[in-house]
Amino acid sequence: MKYTRADFPKDFLFGVATSAYQIEGHAQGGAGPTHWDSFAATPGNVVRAENGDLACDHVHRFEQDFDLIREAGFDCYRFSTSWARVLPEGRGPVNQAGLDYYDRLADALLERGIRPCATLYHWELPSALADLGGWRNRDIAHWFADFTEIIMGRIGDRMYSVAPINEPWCVSWLSHFEGHHAPGLRDIRATARAMHHVLLAHGRAIQAMRGLGMSNLGAVFNLEWAEPADDTPEARGAADLYDGIYNRFFLGGVFNKAYPENVLQGLQAHLPDGWQDDFDTIGTPVDWCGLNYYTRKLIAPADTPWPSLQEVPGPLPKTQMGWEIEPSALTRFLTRTARDYTGALPIYVTENGMASPERQQDDDRIDYLNQHLAAVQDALDQGVPVKGYFIWSLLDNYEWALGYEKRFGLVDVDFDTLERRPKASFRAMQAALAQGDPVSVPMAQPRGAMHDHWNLVADIGGTNTRLGVVTNGTLTDLRKSPTGTLPEFLAALHDLCAEIGTPPRAVVAAGAGPVRNGTIRLTNANLDLSEADIATATGADHTFVINDFTAAAWSVAEITGDDVQALRGDPTPPTGTRLVVGPGTGLGVGALLYSEGHYHTVSGEGGHVGLSPRARDEVDVFEAARRIAPKCFFGDSLTLEAEMFLSGTGLPILYRAVGMAAGQPDTPALPAKDILQAARDGSDPLAMRAAQIFTTHLGAVMGDMAVTVMPTGGVFLVGGVAEKNRWLFGDDFLAAFNAGGRFDALRQGFGVYVSEQAEFGIVGANNFCKNALAR
Ligand code: FCB
């Protein structure tokens, strides 16, 4: 080599790059199918229809491959993580073997003194997500952020640097407009969406990693210099558009929060609605910028629909790929990127190299590397903060649509025996890197910088709100504060996040009131709370508003024998569908339906089923109630909404009706608490009669509802009224529950429990949260 380490600034990093699908051997280790597998299996897409099933068998040989990196003296290794190896279906169940593999890989690099530089996505999209539209579907940004958290939650602490996505242009334009890469589409609308969504996913992944406490995060772009084919204004315009589509669209989105005008002229009509609103996410600050550079193109106008341009063959020497060798364009890109986009931010050349048929004496590659290192030197001389240079690639590998024919490696791979043999370029780099001072750059993330995931759960009452901090699934802190106005409530959420120092992964807010389109109308607190407001206040990735009774239902999802009093049945509630009834302010009813190993909630309006006299001597009471609350009766009948008697607010009405039926028209509507106290100590006959009606009707309604959902997992009474008045749930209660005509025996078979969980709203919101995130 013409250069050695000593010719570069102190701490300039040298590395080699690879990617998962190109080397690992995708058919091994439990990885799920990807769109590259099906693309390769389709005739005409890939040379000899080759795929990544075995590739370099790196999953079994990574230790040996890392020995080579150490032997050559590289400081860094840029690799990628396969989404489908970690999450075979892209979402949902994790392939532990896949996570374990990346864990061992990280350790194996550090043991050898090599800095792990991860790319989260280098093109092998899980097929299950491709089925949902892949990069065309805006939801991919969330799926990708979730994958990011899972993989970086495991190996992030040992990464030197991370970039979310390799080469957004290839992911979108090459694959959706030109159709040369998976998924092989040729559709301008698909392209525009993919171009935007790939940047949105990049931004969400950066946010997710910041949320884990990670630093040294970047973005990697592939750039191709566009040279007008001649001096006409048409050719200049075509080249400028090529530059816009290829280079400036992606750099502009991330660093300037804007897309180039000439590209918007053709693409704007096809971008997803509201694309302008995504730039704050897309432009989430990064710590460095990576450029992959290989070649330039000569561009001429063409008589086609937009973009109306074509590549024409150029006169410069070419590599095995047919790509012109033009090192000075690398210098121009480095200076232009710093000037127009990144300023003082470190820039790395994250890929540079060439394909050559020379399997041992690859002097052409040595020459190529020398010329491009000279180009980096030129940029350094002009003050560009270039901090490192990575060669593509360590090994000969699967060169995508060109199969195994095009060899980019410093190390030759025999694809029959999988034997590795370093080429002359490998030895040349080894000699160059041995001269000069070793770098003194940290190996990985600062120790202790990463932290656990946390979720925020809120139980919002009319007066007070409880905020729970849940760390790795367990409630670790509980705060109580006045609910206040909407801005006050949101400020309380914001302050808690600021105190913890990172945004929560998810926020669940439960309150009394109807939920519509992501907004809950909090009836008692008299405010409208939306999931979007919560996201703004907390920076959380996932936000949910749920009805308090949905939370109550979820509160029994993981209930154990320690958390309940069994009125009847197995002391530990069995797993199965559960019916939840809360005779609190209103008569809340919910069911946790159990199917396919999971719970799902249904929160019903059990308070509004009908209640009719159960005995002749109750007729007077119901008639009296009709005079108090005529609107709550069903037509002309003596049937009224259950909630009017069977809740904390209903019991005073029942008490008054009992008094009126007993000839005491002035009976006051005593608070429920006082009525129950007087009934319990036998001091007030009206209270005793009201409590009797309350108990038996509640039992009967619960028995009726049990027959409709078949709660083999038990029937649960939740909430303060039930918990503080267990004496209500004696023999009369159970007798009424059981009385079901020919279904007595069925009703007797259901276990009945009183939940003893103090913070059931918080417990329920947390269970909801865990379940929602797992989905
Ligand atoms: C880059 C890709 C890499 C490899 C090289 C030759 O665009 O990132 O996977 O194919 O080209």
GROMACS .gro file of N, CA, C and O in nm, residues 17-19 22-23 55-56 392-400 403-409 413 415:
model
  100
   17ALA      N    1  -1.613  -0.440   0.637
   17ALA     CA    2  -1.759  -0.449   0.647
   17ALA      C    3  -1.810  -0.577   0.583
   17ALA      O    4  -1.749  -0.630   0.489
   18THR      N    5  -1.922  -0.624   0.637
   18THR     CA    6  -1.996  -0.737   0.579
   18THR      C    7  -2.144  -0.710   0.605
   18THR      O    8  -2.180  -0.611   0.668
   19SER      N    9  -2.230  -0.802   0.563
   19SER     CA   10  -2.370  -0.795   0.607
   19SER      C   11  -2.423  -0.936   0.630
   19SER      O   12  -2.370  -1.034   0.575
   22GLN      N   13  -2.547  -1.174   0.341
   22GLN     CA   14  -2.442  -1.202   0.243
   22GLN      C   15  -2.340  -1.304   0.291
   22GLN      O   16  -2.268  -1.361   0.210
   23ILE      N   17  -2.332  -1.325   0.425
   23ILE     CA   18  -2.228  -1.417   0.473
   23ILE      C   19  -2.277  -1.524   0.570
   23ILE      O   20  -2.218  -1.631   0.581
   55ALA      N   21  -2.425  -1.928   0.208
   55ALA     CA   22  -2.331  -1.816   0.193
   55ALA      C   23  -2.192  -1.858   0.241
   55ALA      O   24  -2.139  -1.960   0.195
   56CYS      N   25  -2.134  -1.783   0.335
   56CYS     CA   26  -1.999  -1.818   0.384
   56CYS      C   27  -2.007  -1.903   0.511
   56CYS      O   28  -1.904  -1.927   0.575
  392TRP      N   29  -1.519  -0.267   0.196
  392TRP     CA   30  -1.612  -0.373   0.158
  392TRP      C   31  -1.536  -0.466   0.065
  392TRP      O   32  -1.499  -0.422  -0.043
  393SER      N   33  -1.504  -0.589   0.106
  393SER     CA   34  -1.559  -0.656   0.222
  393SER      C   35  -1.452  -0.746   0.282
  393SER      O   36  -1.348  -0.769   0.220
  394LEU      N   37  -1.477  -0.798   0.400
  394LEU     CA   38  -1.382  -0.893   0.457
  394LEU      C   39  -1.371  -1.016   0.367
  394LEU      O   40  -1.261  -1.060   0.333
  395LEU      N   41  -1.486  -1.071   0.330
  395LEU     CA   42  -1.491  -1.200   0.259
  395LEU      C   43  -1.557  -1.185   0.123
  395LEU      O   44  -1.648  -1.102   0.107
  396ASP      N   45  -1.522  -1.269   0.029
  396ASP     CA   46  -1.606  -1.286  -0.089
  396ASP      C   47  -1.741  -1.333  -0.037
  396ASP      O   48  -1.748  -1.415   0.056
  397ASN      N   49  -1.850  -1.284  -0.098
  397ASN     CA   50  -1.980  -1.321  -0.041
  397ASN      C   51  -2.090  -1.313  -0.145
  397ASN      O   52  -2.063  -1.298  -0.264
  398TYR      N   53  -2.212  -1.323  -0.096
  398TYR     CA   54  -2.331  -1.322  -0.184
  398TYR      C   55  -2.355  -1.180  -0.231
  398TYR      O   56  -2.404  -1.097  -0.154
  399GLU      N   57  -2.321  -1.152  -0.355
  399GLU     CA   58  -2.335  -1.016  -0.405
  399GLU      C   59  -2.476  -0.998  -0.465
  399GLU      O   60  -2.494  -0.967  -0.583
  400TRP      N   61  -2.576  -1.021  -0.382
  400TRP     CA   62  -2.716  -0.994  -0.415
  400TRP      C   63  -2.755  -1.050  -0.551
  400TRP      O   64  -2.733  -1.167  -0.577
  403GLY      N   65  -2.527  -1.285  -0.737
  403GLY     CA   66  -2.487  -1.414  -0.682
  403GLY      C   67  -2.344  -1.414  -0.630
  403GLY      O   68  -2.292  -1.311  -0.584
  404TYR      N   69  -2.280  -1.531  -0.639
  404TYR     CA   70  -2.147  -1.546  -0.578
  404TYR      C   71  -2.034  -1.516  -0.676
  404TYR      O   72  -1.917  -1.537  -0.647
  405GLU      N   73  -2.071  -1.462  -0.792
  405GLU     CA   74  -1.974  -1.444  -0.898
  405GLU      C   75  -1.882  -1.324  -0.874
  405GLU      O   76  -1.766  -1.326  -0.911
  406LYS      N   77  -1.937  -1.220  -0.818
  406LYS     CA   78  -1.860  -1.096  -0.802
  406LYS      C   79  -1.792  -1.096  -0.665
  406LYS      O   80  -1.859  -1.101  -0.562
  407ARG      N   81  -1.662  -1.093  -0.668
  407ARG     CA   82  -1.585  -1.114  -0.544
  407ARG      C   83  -1.527  -0.982  -0.493
  407ARG      O   84  -1.442  -0.922  -0.557
  408PHE      N   85  -1.575  -0.940  -0.375
  408PHE     CA   86  -1.532  -0.813  -0.314
  408PHE      C   87  -1.435  -0.834  -0.197
  408PHE      O   88  -1.392  -0.739  -0.135
  409GLY      N   89  -1.403  -0.961  -0.162
  409GLY     CA   90  -1.333  -0.986  -0.036
  409GLY      C   91  -1.185  -0.955  -0.036
  409GLY      O   92  -1.118  -0.963  -0.139
  413VAL      N   93  -1.304  -1.681  -0.068
  413VAL     CA   94  -1.383  -1.792  -0.013
  413VAL      C   95  -1.408  -1.891  -0.126
  413VAL      O   96  -1.454  -1.853  -0.233
  415PHE      N   97  -1.647  -2.144  -0.241
  415PHE     CA   98  -1.785  -2.170  -0.201
  415PHE      C   99  -1.822  -2.319  -0.204
  415PHE      O  100  -1.932  -2.355  -0.166
   0.00000   0.00000   0.00000
